[in-house]
Amino acid sequence: SAVISQKPSRDICQRGTSLTIQCQVDSQVTMMFWYRQQPGQSLTLIATANQGSEATYESGFVIDKFPISRPNLTFSTLTVSNMSPEDSSIYLCSVAAEYEQYFGPGTRLTVT
Amino acid sequence: QQPVQSPQAVILREGEDAVINCSSSKALYSVHWYRQKHGEAPVFLMILLKGGEQKGHEKISASFNEKKQQSSLYLTASQLSYSGTYFCGTESGNTGRRALTFGSGTRLQVQP
């Protein structure tokens, strides 16, 4: 299994600012994903971040708004840029193991 | 397109059984099942692959009808610890991207 940590665990930010969320894994993994989850709702995939290649974004998500870095096989960052209240959500990173995916504890973001 | 889960919510007494269904309009490569408790990360339960392979926890059983693109999760002799929201996550096509589209979730409450 993989142990995933995220920083920060929660934050309250002002409209128009940016926040960078860090995801650290205790083992080397090729495939890493970023999801968004509104409280009480399902998970929505933002992008796939594989080391050595550009992130692949899902429909409705763009690089200018959610830039992602993947400098090595154990770390990734997601930036939420020019935030608005609609960006308030829980952001989770996950990694793919042989069959399953492991999720980090999430970053709860509130934009005021 | 998001897979459809049913029922949306179910309340059980300890020891009772439940079935949660997941249906997709796309041809699926795999179906994943996760359970999420309030304020926690989703936890992997099972994966069902096209071709019949399954991997998961011993006490969890599920089925995958490839012709109908439907999967069902069977919870038998439910325990209080089974409470939570269950999500199916689907991977379509044969891309091997491992990127999942999650259903809307089924909220399960097990009462003493």
JSON list of C-alpha atoms in Angstrom, two decimals:
[
{"chain": "A", "resi": 1, "resn": "SER", "atom": "CA", "xyz": [0.00, 0.00, 0.00]},
{"chain": "A", "resi": 2, "resn": "ALA", "atom": "CA", "xyz": [0.98, 3.64, -0.42]},
{"chain": "A", "resi": 3, "resn": "VAL", "atom": "CA", "xyz": [0.84, 6.30, 2.26]},
{"chain": "A", "resi": 4, "resn": "ILE", "atom": "CA", "xyz": [-0.04, 9.74, 0.95]},
{"chain": "A", "resi": 5, "resn": "SER", "atom": "CA", "xyz": [0.19, 13.06, 2.72]},
{"chain": "A", "resi": 6, "resn": "GLN", "atom": "CA", "xyz": [-1.14, 16.39, 1.59]},
{"chain": "A", "resi": 7, "resn": "LYS", "atom": "CA", "xyz": [-0.34, 19.92, 2.65]},
{"chain": "A", "resi": 8, "resn": "PRO", "atom": "CA", "xyz": [-2.09, 22.01, 3.70]},
{"chain": "A", "resi": 9, "resn": "SER", "atom": "CA", "xyz": [-4.92, 19.98, 5.21]},
{"chain": "A", "resi": 10, "resn": "ARG", "atom": "CA", "xyz": [-7.20, 23.00, 4.97]},
{"chain": "A", "resi": 11, "resn": "ASP", "atom": "CA", "xyz": [-7.02, 26.66, 4.11]},
{"chain": "A", "resi": 12, "resn": "ILE", "atom": "CA", "xyz": [-9.20, 29.72, 3.82]},
{"chain": "A", "resi": 13, "resn": "CYS", "atom": "CA", "xyz": [-8.21, 31.98, 0.94]},
{"chain": "A", "resi": 14, "resn": "GLN", "atom": "CA", "xyz": [-9.39, 35.23, -0.52]},
{"chain": "A", "resi": 15, "resn": "ARG", "atom": "CA", "xyz": [-10.88, 35.59, -3.95]},
{"chain": "A", "resi": 16, "resn": "GLY", "atom": "CA", "xyz": [-8.30, 36.24, -6.64]},
{"chain": "A", "resi": 17, "resn": "THR", "atom": "CA", "xyz": [-5.37, 34.59, -4.86]},
{"chain": "A", "resi": 18, "resn": "SER", "atom": "CA", "xyz": [-3.71, 31.25, -5.60]},
{"chain": "A", "resi": 19, "resn": "LEU", "atom": "CA", "xyz": [-3.01, 28.21, -3.46]},
{"chain": "A", "resi": 20, "resn": "THR", "atom": "CA", "xyz": [-0.54, 25.40, -4.08]},
{"chain": "A", "resi": 21, "resn": "ILE", "atom": "CA", "xyz": [-1.39, 21.99, -2.68]},
{"chain": "A", "resi": 22, "resn": "GLN", "atom": "CA", "xyz": [1.38, 19.47, -2.14]},
{"chain": "A", "resi": 23, "resn": "CYS", "atom": "CA", "xyz": [1.07, 15.70, -2.39]},
{"chain": "A", "resi": 24, "resn": "GLN", "atom": "CA", "xyz": [3.81, 13.41, -1.06]},
{"chain": "A", "resi": 25, "resn": "VAL", "atom": "CA", "xyz": [3.88, 9.62, -1.46]},
{"chain": "A", "resi": 26, "resn": "ASP", "atom": "CA", "xyz": [6.02, 7.25, 0.57]},
{"chain": "A", "resi": 27, "resn": "SER", "atom": "CA", "xyz": [6.98, 5.18, -2.48]},
{"chain": "A", "resi": 28, "resn": "GLN", "atom": "CA", "xyz": [7.72, 5.77, -6.13]},
{"chain": "A", "resi": 29, "resn": "VAL", "atom": "CA", "xyz": [4.62, 5.75, -8.32]},
{"chain": "A", "resi": 30, "resn": "THR", "atom": "CA", "xyz": [4.17, 6.42, -11.99]},
{"chain": "A", "resi": 31, "resn": "MET", "atom": "CA", "xyz": [0.54, 7.45, -12.11]},
{"chain": "A", "resi": 32, "resn": "MET", "atom": "CA", "xyz": [-0.81, 10.22, -9.93]},
{"chain": "A", "resi": 33, "resn": "PHE", "atom": "CA", "xyz": [-4.20, 11.92, -10.14]},
{"chain": "A", "resi": 34, "resn": "TRP", "atom": "CA", "xyz": [-5.86, 15.02, -8.78]},
{"chain": "A", "resi": 35, "resn": "TYR", "atom": "CA", "xyz": [-9.56, 14.96, -7.89]},
{"chain": "A", "resi": 36, "resn": "ARG", "atom": "CA", "xyz": [-12.02, 17.51, -6.58]},
{"chain": "A", "resi": 37, "resn": "GLN", "atom": "CA", "xyz": [-14.89, 16.67, -4.25]},
{"chain": "A", "resi": 38, "resn": "GLN", "atom": "CA", "xyz": [-17.58, 19.07, -3.14]},
{"chain": "A", "resi": 39, "resn": "PRO", "atom": "CA", "xyz": [-18.77, 18.20, 0.40]},
{"chain": "A", "resi": 40, "resn": "GLY", "atom": "CA", "xyz": [-21.33, 15.44, 0.19]},
{"chain": "A", "resi": 41, "resn": "GLN", "atom": "CA", "xyz": [-20.74, 14.95, -3.53]},
{"chain": "A", "resi": 42, "resn": "SER", "atom": "CA", "xyz": [-18.84, 12.60, -5.79]},
{"chain": "A", "resi": 43, "resn": "LEU", "atom": "CA", "xyz": [-15.22, 12.85, -6.90]},
{"chain": "A", "resi": 44, "resn": "THR", "atom": "CA", "xyz": [-14.37, 14.58, -10.16]},
{"chain": "A", "resi": 45, "resn": "LEU", "atom": "CA", "xyz": [-11.06, 13.97, -11.89]},
{"chain": "A", "resi": 46, "resn": "ILE", "atom": "CA", "xyz": [-9.14, 17.17, -12.62]},
{"chain": "A", "resi": 47, "resn": "ALA", "atom": "CA", "xyz": [-6.03, 15.78, -14.27]},
{"chain": "A", "resi": 48, "resn": "THR", "atom": "CA", "xyz": [-3.57, 12.92, -14.54]},
{"chain": "A", "resi": 49, "resn": "ALA", "atom": "CA", "xyz": [0.02, 13.76, -13.60]},
{"chain": "A", "resi": 50, "resn": "ASN", "atom": "CA", "xyz": [2.59, 11.26, -14.78]},
{"chain": "A", "resi": 51, "resn": "GLN", "atom": "CA", "xyz": [6.26, 11.92, -14.16]},
{"chain": "A", "resi": 52, "resn": "GLY", "atom": "CA", "xyz": [8.14, 12.93, -17.27]},
{"chain": "A", "resi": 53, "resn": "SER", "atom": "CA", "xyz": [5.15, 14.12, -19.24]},
{"chain": "A", "resi": 54, "resn": "GLU", "atom": "CA", "xyz": [2.71, 17.01, -19.30]},
{"chain": "A", "resi": 55, "resn": "ALA", "atom": "CA", "xyz": [-0.37, 16.64, -17.17]},
{"chain": "A", "resi": 56, "resn": "THR", "atom": "CA", "xyz": [-3.51, 15.48, -18.95]},
{"chain": "A", "resi": 57, "resn": "TYR", "atom": "CA", "xyz": [-6.56, 17.57, -18.05]},
{"chain": "A", "resi": 58, "resn": "GLU", "atom": "CA", "xyz": [-10.17, 16.42, -18.10]},
{"chain": "A", "resi": 59, "resn": "SER", "atom": "CA", "xyz": [-12.92, 18.31, -19.85]},
{"chain": "A", "resi": 60, "resn": "GLY", "atom": "CA", "xyz": [-13.75, 21.48, -17.97]},
{"chain": "A", "resi": 61, "resn": "PHE", "atom": "CA", "xyz": [-10.32, 21.87, -16.38]},
{"chain": "A", "resi": 62, "resn": "VAL", "atom": "CA", "xyz": [-7.49, 23.89, -17.91]},
{"chain": "A", "resi": 63, "resn": "ILE", "atom": "CA", "xyz": [-3.82, 24.27, -17.18]},
{"chain": "A", "resi": 64, "resn": "ASP", "atom": "CA", "xyz": [-3.99, 28.02, -16.62]},
{"chain": "A", "resi": 65, "resn": "LYS", "atom": "CA", "xyz": [-6.46, 27.52, -13.78]},
{"chain": "A", "resi": 66, "resn": "PHE", "atom": "CA", "xyz": [-4.98, 24.31, -12.31]},
{"chain": "A", "resi": 67, "resn": "PRO", "atom": "CA", "xyz": [-1.27, 24.10, -13.14]},
{"chain": "A", "resi": 68, "resn": "ILE", "atom": "CA", "xyz": [0.33, 20.86, -12.00]},
{"chain": "A", "resi": 69, "resn": "SER", "atom": "CA", "xyz": [3.92, 19.92, -11.39]},
{"chain": "A", "resi": 70, "resn": "ARG", "atom": "CA", "xyz": [5.34, 16.40, -11.12]},
{"chain": "A", "resi": 71, "resn": "PRO", "atom": "CA", "xyz": [9.07, 16.78, -10.53]},
{"chain": "A", "resi": 72, "resn": "ASN", "atom": "CA", "xyz": [9.69, 13.19, -9.40]},
{"chain": "A", "resi": 73, "resn": "LEU", "atom": "CA", "xyz": [8.00, 9.87, -8.69]},
{"chain": "A", "resi": 74, "resn": "THR", "atom": "CA", "xyz": [7.00, 10.71, -5.11]},
{"chain": "A", "resi": 75, "resn": "PHE", "atom": "CA", "xyz": [5.75, 14.30, -5.29]},
{"chain": "A", "resi": 76, "resn": "SER", "atom": "CA", "xyz": [3.27, 16.51, -7.10]},
{"chain": "A", "resi": 77, "resn": "THR", "atom": "CA", "xyz": [1.67, 19.90, -6.66]},
{"chain": "A", "resi": 78, "resn": "LEU", "atom": "CA", "xyz": [-1.65, 21.32, -7.80]},
{"chain": "A", "resi": 79, "resn": "THR", "atom": "CA", "xyz": [-2.15, 25.08, -7.88]},
{"chain": "A", "resi": 80, "resn": "VAL", "atom": "CA", "xyz": [-5.61, 26.58, -7.81]},
{"chain": "A", "resi": 81, "resn": "SER", "atom": "CA", "xyz": [-5.18, 29.95, -9.50]},
{"chain": "A", "resi": 82, "resn": "ASN", "atom": "CA", "xyz": [-7.18, 33.15, -9.35]},
{"chain": "A", "resi": 83, "resn": "MET", "atom": "CA", "xyz": [-9.62, 31.55, -6.95]},
{"chain": "A", "resi": 84, "resn": "SER", "atom": "CA", "xyz": [-13.32, 32.24, -6.73]},
{"chain": "A", "resi": 85, "resn": "PRO", "atom": "CA", "xyz": [-15.88, 30.93, -4.21]},
{"chain": "A", "resi": 86, "resn": "GLU", "atom": "CA", "xyz": [-16.82, 28.25, -6.76]},
{"chain": "A", "resi": 87, "resn": "ASP", "atom": "CA", "xyz": [-13.37, 26.70, -6.19]},
{"chain": "A", "resi": 88, "resn": "SER", "atom": "CA", "xyz": [-14.27, 25.91, -2.58]},
{"chain": "A", "resi": 89, "resn": "SER", "atom": "CA", "xyz": [-13.95, 22.15, -2.40]},
{"chain": "A", "resi": 90, "resn": "ILE", "atom": "CA", "xyz": [-11.86, 19.26, -1.15]},
{"chain": "A", "resi": 91, "resn": "TYR", "atom": "CA", "xyz": [-8.90, 18.48, -3.38]},
{"chain": "A", "resi": 92, "resn": "LEU", "atom": "CA", "xyz": [-7.49, 14.95, -3.24]},
{"chain": "A", "resi": 93, "resn": "CYS", "atom": "CA", "xyz": [-4.48, 13.39, -4.86]},
{"chain": "A", "resi": 94, "resn": "SER", "atom": "CA", "xyz": [-4.37, 9.70, -5.57]},
{"chain": "A", "resi": 95, "resn": "VAL", "atom": "CA", "xyz": [-1.84, 7.21, -6.89]},
{"chain": "A", "resi": 96, "resn": "ALA", "atom": "CA", "xyz": [-2.35, 4.06, -8.88]},
{"chain": "A", "resi": 97, "resn": "ALA", "atom": "CA", "xyz": [-0.98, 0.79, -7.53]},
{"chain": "A", "resi": 98, "resn": "GLU", "atom": "CA", "xyz": [-1.16, -2.52, -9.35]},
{"chain": "A", "resi": 99, "resn": "TYR", "atom": "CA", "xyz": [-4.94, -2.57, -9.28]},
{"chain": "A", "resi": 100, "resn": "GLU", "atom": "CA", "xyz": [-6.26, -0.07, -6.78]},
{"chain": "A", "resi": 101, "resn": "GLN", "atom": "CA", "xyz": [-5.86, 3.63, -6.22]},
{"chain": "A", "resi": 102, "resn": "TYR", "atom": "CA", "xyz": [-4.85, 5.12, -2.91]},
{"chain": "A", "resi": 103, "resn": "PHE", "atom": "CA", "xyz": [-6.14, 8.53, -1.93]},
{"chain": "A", "resi": 104, "resn": "GLY", "atom": "CA", "xyz": [-4.58, 11.23, 0.16]},
{"chain": "A", "resi": 105, "resn": "PRO", "atom": "CA", "xyz": [-6.50, 12.76, 3.07]},
{"chain": "A", "resi": 106, "resn": "GLY", "atom": "CA", "xyz": [-7.50, 15.78, 1.03]},
{"chain": "A", "resi": 107, "resn": "THR", "atom": "CA", "xyz": [-7.11, 19.54, 1.27]},
{"chain": "A", "resi": 108, "resn": "ARG", "atom": "CA", "xyz": [-10.25, 21.41, 2.26]},
{"chain": "A", "resi": 109, "resn": "LEU", "atom": "CA", "xyz": [-10.24, 24.78, 0.53]},
{"chain": "A", "resi": 110, "resn": "THR", "atom": "CA", "xyz": [-12.63, 27.61, 1.34]},
{"chain": "A", "resi": 111, "resn": "VAL", "atom": "CA", "xyz": [-12.56, 30.73, -0.83]},
{"chain": "A", "resi": 112, "resn": "THR", "atom": "CA", "xyz": [-14.11, 33.88, 0.59]},
{"chain": "B", "resi": 1, "resn": "GLN", "atom": "CA", "xyz": [-20.38, 10.59, -18.52]},
{"chain": "B", "resi": 2, "resn": "GLN", "atom": "CA", "xyz": [-20.91, 9.75, -14.87]},
{"chain": "B", "resi": 3, "resn": "PRO", "atom": "CA", "xyz": [-22.02, 6.19, -14.05]},
{"chain": "B", "resi": 4, "resn": "VAL", "atom": "CA", "xyz": [-25.41, 5.90, -12.37]},
{"chain": "B", "resi": 5, "resn": "GLN", "atom": "CA", "xyz": [-25.56, 4.39, -8.89]},
{"chain": "B", "resi": 6, "resn": "SER", "atom": "CA", "xyz": [-28.61, 3.03, -7.11]},
{"chain": "B", "resi": 7, "resn": "PRO", "atom": "CA", "xyz": [-29.98, 3.27, -4.57]},
{"chain": "B", "resi": 8, "resn": "GLN", "atom": "CA", "xyz": [-28.97, 6.76, -3.46]},
{"chain": "B", "resi": 9, "resn": "ALA", "atom": "CA", "xyz": [-29.26, 5.80, 0.18]},
{"chain": "B", "resi": 10, "resn": "VAL", "atom": "CA", "xyz": [-30.05, 2.73, 2.25]},
{"chain": "B", "resi": 11, "resn": "ILE", "atom": "CA", "xyz": [-30.54, 2.07, 5.94]},
{"chain": "B", "resi": 12, "resn": "LEU", "atom": "CA", "xyz": [-29.86, -1.39, 7.33]},
{"chain": "B", "resi": 13, "resn": "ARG", "atom": "CA", "xyz": [-29.95, -3.17, 10.63]},
{"chain": "B", "resi": 14, "resn": "GLU", "atom": "CA", "xyz": [-26.81, -5.03, 11.64]},
{"chain": "B", "resi": 15, "resn": "GLY", "atom": "CA", "xyz": [-26.72, -8.43, 9.97]},
{"chain": "B", "resi": 16, "resn": "GLU", "atom": "CA", "xyz": [-28.88, -7.43, 7.00]},
{"chain": "B", "resi": 17, "resn": "ASP", "atom": "CA", "xyz": [-27.71, -7.55, 3.39]},
{"chain": "B", "resi": 18, "resn": "ALA", "atom": "CA", "xyz": [-27.58, -4.85, 0.74]},
{"chain": "B", "resi": 19, "resn": "VAL", "atom": "CA", "xyz": [-26.83, -4.55, -2.96]},
{"chain": "B", "resi": 20, "resn": "ILE", "atom": "CA", "xyz": [-25.48, -1.40, -4.58]},
{"chain": "B", "resi": 21, "resn": "ASN", "atom": "CA", "xyz": [-25.65, -1.06, -8.34]},
{"chain": "B", "resi": 22, "resn": "CYS", "atom": "CA", "xyz": [-23.54, 0.89, -10.83]},
{"chain": "B", "resi": 23, "resn": "SER", "atom": "CA", "xyz": [-24.43, 1.33, -14.49]},
{"chain": "B", "resi": 24, "resn": "SER", "atom": "CA", "xyz": [-22.51, 3.00, -17.30]},
{"chain": "B", "resi": 25, "resn": "SER", "atom": "CA", "xyz": [-23.42, 4.00, -20.83]},
{"chain": "B", "resi": 26, "resn": "LYS", "atom": "CA", "xyz": [-19.84, 3.43, -21.97]},
{"chain": "B", "resi": 27, "resn": "ALA", "atom": "CA", "xyz": [-17.94, 0.24, -22.67]},
{"chain": "B", "resi": 28, "resn": "LEU", "atom": "CA", "xyz": [-15.95, -0.40, -19.54]},
{"chain": "B", "resi": 29, "resn": "TYR", "atom": "CA", "xyz": [-12.47, -1.73, -18.97]},
{"chain": "B", "resi": 30, "resn": "SER", "atom": "CA", "xyz": [-12.81, -1.91, -15.22]},
{"chain": "B", "resi": 31, "resn": "VAL", "atom": "CA", "xyz": [-15.07, -1.04, -12.31]},
{"chain": "B", "resi": 32, "resn": "HIS", "atom": "CA", "xyz": [-13.70, 0.00, -8.93]},
{"chain": "B", "resi": 33, "resn": "TRP", "atom": "CA", "xyz": [-15.58, 0.18, -5.65]},
{"chain": "B", "resi": 34, "resn": "TYR", "atom": "CA", "xyz": [-14.60, 2.52, -2.81]},
{"chain": "B", "resi": 35, "resn": "ARG", "atom": "CA", "xyz": [-16.04, 3.34, 0.60]},
{"chain": "B", "resi": 36, "resn": "GLN", "atom": "CA", "xyz": [-15.66, 6.77, 2.11]},
{"chain": "B", "resi": 37, "resn": "LYS", "atom": "CA", "xyz": [-16.43, 7.66, 5.70]},
{"chain": "B", "resi": 38, "resn": "HIS", "atom": "CA", "xyz": [-17.24, 11.21, 6.63]},
{"chain": "B", "resi": 39, "resn": "GLY", "atom": "CA", "xyz": [-14.15, 13.42, 6.61]},
{"chain": "B", "resi": 40, "resn": "GLU", "atom": "CA", "xyz": [-11.88, 10.62, 5.41]},
{"chain": "B", "resi": 41, "resn": "ALA", "atom": "CA", "xyz": [-10.30, 9.57, 2.14]},
{"chain": "B", "resi": 42, "resn": "PRO", "atom": "CA", "xyz": [-11.99, 6.95, -0.05]},
{"chain": "B", "resi": 43, "resn": "VAL", "atom": "CA", "xyz": [-10.76, 3.42, 0.66]},
{"chain": "B", "resi": 44, "resn": "PHE", "atom": "CA", "xyz": [-10.41, 0.76, -2.04]},
{"chain": "B", "resi": 45, "resn": "LEU", "atom": "CA", "xyz": [-12.74, -2.23, -1.76]},
{"chain": "B", "resi": 46, "resn": "MET", "atom": "CA", "xyz": [-12.61, -4.08, -5.06]},
{"chain": "B", "resi": 47, "resn": "ILE", "atom": "CA", "xyz": [-11.76, -3.92, -8.73]},
{"chain": "B", "resi": 48, "resn": "LEU", "atom": "CA", "xyz": [-13.50, -5.91, -11.44]},
{"chain": "B", "resi": 49, "resn": "LEU", "atom": "CA", "xyz": [-11.77, -6.12, -14.78]},
{"chain": "B", "resi": 50, "resn": "LYS", "atom": "CA", "xyz": [-13.03, -6.83, -18.23]},
{"chain": "B", "resi": 51, "resn": "GLY", "atom": "CA", "xyz": [-12.49, -10.52, -18.79]},
{"chain": "B", "resi": 52, "resn": "GLY", "atom": "CA", "xyz": [-13.54, -11.59, -15.32]},
{"chain": "B", "resi": 53, "resn": "GLU", "atom": "CA", "xyz": [-10.56, -10.88, -13.08]},
{"chain": "B", "resi": 54, "resn": "GLN", "atom": "CA", "xyz": [-11.35, -9.52, -9.63]},
{"chain": "B", "resi": 55, "resn": "LYS", "atom": "CA", "xyz": [-9.16, -8.21, -6.84]},
{"chain": "B", "resi": 56, "resn": "GLY", "atom": "CA", "xyz": [-10.30, -6.99, -3.49]},
{"chain": "B", "resi": 57, "resn": "HIS", "atom": "CA", "xyz": [-11.09, -7.60, 0.12]},
{"chain": "B", "resi": 58, "resn": "GLU", "atom": "CA", "xyz": [-12.11, -11.14, 1.02]},
{"chain": "B", "resi": 59, "resn": "LYS", "atom": "CA", "xyz": [-15.31, -10.12, 2.77]},
{"chain": "B", "resi": 60, "resn": "ILE", "atom": "CA", "xyz": [-16.56, -8.04, -0.15]},
{"chain": "B", "resi": 61, "resn": "SER", "atom": "CA", "xyz": [-18.14, -9.53, -3.25]},
{"chain": "B", "resi": 62, "resn": "ALA", "atom": "CA", "xyz": [-19.18, -7.92, -6.49]},
{"chain": "B", "resi": 63, "resn": "SER", "atom": "CA", "xyz": [-20.17, -8.74, -10.03]},
{"chain": "B", "resi": 64, "resn": "PHE", "atom": "CA", "xyz": [-19.52, -7.15, -13.42]},
{"chain": "B", "resi": 65, "resn": "ASN", "atom": "CA", "xyz": [-21.84, -7.71, -16.36]},
{"chain": "B", "resi": 66, "resn": "GLU", "atom": "CA", "xyz": [-19.69, -6.69, -19.34]},
{"chain": "B", "resi": 67, "resn": "LYS", "atom": "CA", "xyz": [-22.56, -6.91, -21.82]},
{"chain": "B", "resi": 68, "resn": "LYS", "atom": "CA", "xyz": [-24.72, -4.51, -19.85]},
{"chain": "B", "resi": 69, "resn": "GLN", "atom": "CA", "xyz": [-21.84, -2.40, -18.44]},
{"chain": "B", "resi": 70, "resn": "GLN", "atom": "CA", "xyz": [-23.25, -2.91, -14.99]},
{"chain": "B", "resi": 71, "resn": "SER", "atom": "CA", "xyz": [-21.68, -3.81, -11.69]},
{"chain": "B", "resi": 72, "resn": "SER", "atom": "CA", "xyz": [-23.15, -4.70, -8.33]},
{"chain": "B", "resi": 73, "resn": "LEU", "atom": "CA", "xyz": [-21.57, -4.65, -4.88]},
{"chain": "B", "resi": 74, "resn": "TYR", "atom": "CA", "xyz": [-22.90, -7.16, -2.38]},
{"chain": "B", "resi": 75, "resn": "LEU", "atom": "CA", "xyz": [-22.71, -6.40, 1.32]},
{"chain": "B", "resi": 76, "resn": "THR", "atom": "CA", "xyz": [-23.72, -9.38, 3.42]},
{"chain": "B", "resi": 77, "resn": "ALA", "atom": "CA", "xyz": [-24.23, -9.65, 7.16]},
{"chain": "B", "resi": 78, "resn": "SER", "atom": "CA", "xyz": [-23.62, -5.93, 7.47]},
{"chain": "B", "resi": 79, "resn": "GLN", "atom": "CA", "xyz": [-21.70, -4.52, 10.41]},
{"chain": "B", "resi": 80, "resn": "LEU", "atom": "CA", "xyz": [-21.73, -1.04, 11.92]},
{"chain": "B", "resi": 81, "resn": "SER", "atom": "CA", "xyz": [-18.34, -0.43, 10.31]},
{"chain": "B", "resi": 82, "resn": "TYR", "atom": "CA", "xyz": [-19.89, -0.78, 6.86]},
{"chain": "B", "resi": 83, "resn": "SER", "atom": "CA", "xyz": [-21.56, 2.62, 7.23]},
{"chain": "B", "resi": 84, "resn": "GLY", "atom": "CA", "xyz": [-20.33, 5.23, 4.80]},
{"chain": "B", "resi": 85, "resn": "THR", "atom": "CA", "xyz": [-20.75, 6.36, 1.23]},
{"chain": "B", "resi": 86, "resn": "TYR", "atom": "CA", "xyz": [-19.96, 3.84, -1.49]},
{"chain": "B", "resi": 87, "resn": "PHE", "atom": "CA", "xyz": [-18.70, 5.00, -4.86]},
{"chain": "B", "resi": 88, "resn": "CYS", "atom": "CA", "xyz": [-18.17, 3.07, -8.02]},
{"chain": "B", "resi": 89, "resn": "GLY", "atom": "CA", "xyz": [-15.41, 4.34, -10.29]},
{"chain": "B", "resi": 90, "resn": "THR", "atom": "CA", "xyz": [-15.29, 3.30, -13.91]},
{"chain": "B", "resi": 91, "resn": "GLU", "atom": "CA", "xyz": [-12.51, 3.18, -16.44]},
{"chain": "B", "resi": 92, "resn": "SER", "atom": "CA", "xyz": [-13.72, 3.06, -20.02]},
{"chain": "B", "resi": 93, "resn": "GLY", "atom": "CA", "xyz": [-12.03, 1.84, -23.15]},
{"chain": "B", "resi": 94, "resn": "ASN", "atom": "CA", "xyz": [-8.65, 0.14, -23.23]},
{"chain": "B", "resi": 95, "resn": "THR", "atom": "CA", "xyz": [-6.44, 3.12, -22.68]},
{"chain": "B", "resi": 96, "resn": "GLY", "atom": "CA", "xyz": [-4.91, 1.91, -19.46]},
{"chain": "B", "resi": 97, "resn": "ARG", "atom": "CA", "xyz": [-4.94, 5.48, -18.21]},
{"chain": "B", "resi": 98, "resn": "ARG", "atom": "CA", "xyz": [-6.36, 4.32, -14.86]},
{"chain": "B", "resi": 99, "resn": "ALA", "atom": "CA", "xyz": [-8.31, 7.58, -14.69]},
{"chain": "B", "resi": 100, "resn": "LEU", "atom": "CA", "xyz": [-11.65, 6.96, -12.99]},
{"chain": "B", "resi": 101, "resn": "THR", "atom": "CA", "xyz": [-15.09, 8.47, -13.43]},
{"chain": "B", "resi": 102, "resn": "PHE", "atom": "CA", "xyz": [-17.02, 8.15, -10.19]},
{"chain": "B", "resi": 103, "resn": "GLY", "atom": "CA", "xyz": [-20.72, 7.62, -9.67]},
{"chain": "B", "resi": 104, "resn": "SER", "atom": "CA", "xyz": [-22.79, 9.88, -7.47]},
{"chain": "B", "resi": 105, "resn": "GLY", "atom": "CA", "xyz": [-22.47, 7.58, -4.48]},
{"chain": "B", "resi": 106, "resn": "THR", "atom": "CA", "xyz": [-24.71, 5.46, -2.26]},
{"chain": "B", "resi": 107, "resn": "ARG", "atom": "CA", "xyz": [-25.03, 6.46, 1.35]},
{"chain": "B", "resi": 108, "resn": "LEU", "atom": "CA", "xyz": [-25.25, 3.39, 3.59]},
{"chain": "B", "resi": 109, "resn": "GLN", "atom": "CA", "xyz": [-26.18, 3.55, 7.24]},
{"chain": "B", "resi": 110, "resn": "VAL", "atom": "CA", "xyz": [-26.05, 0.44, 9.42]},
{"chain": "B", "resi": 111, "resn": "GLN", "atom": "CA", "xyz": [-27.95, 0.69, 12.67]},
{"chain": "B", "resi": 112, "resn": "PRO", "atom": "CA", "xyz": [-27.60, -1.52, 15.76]}
]
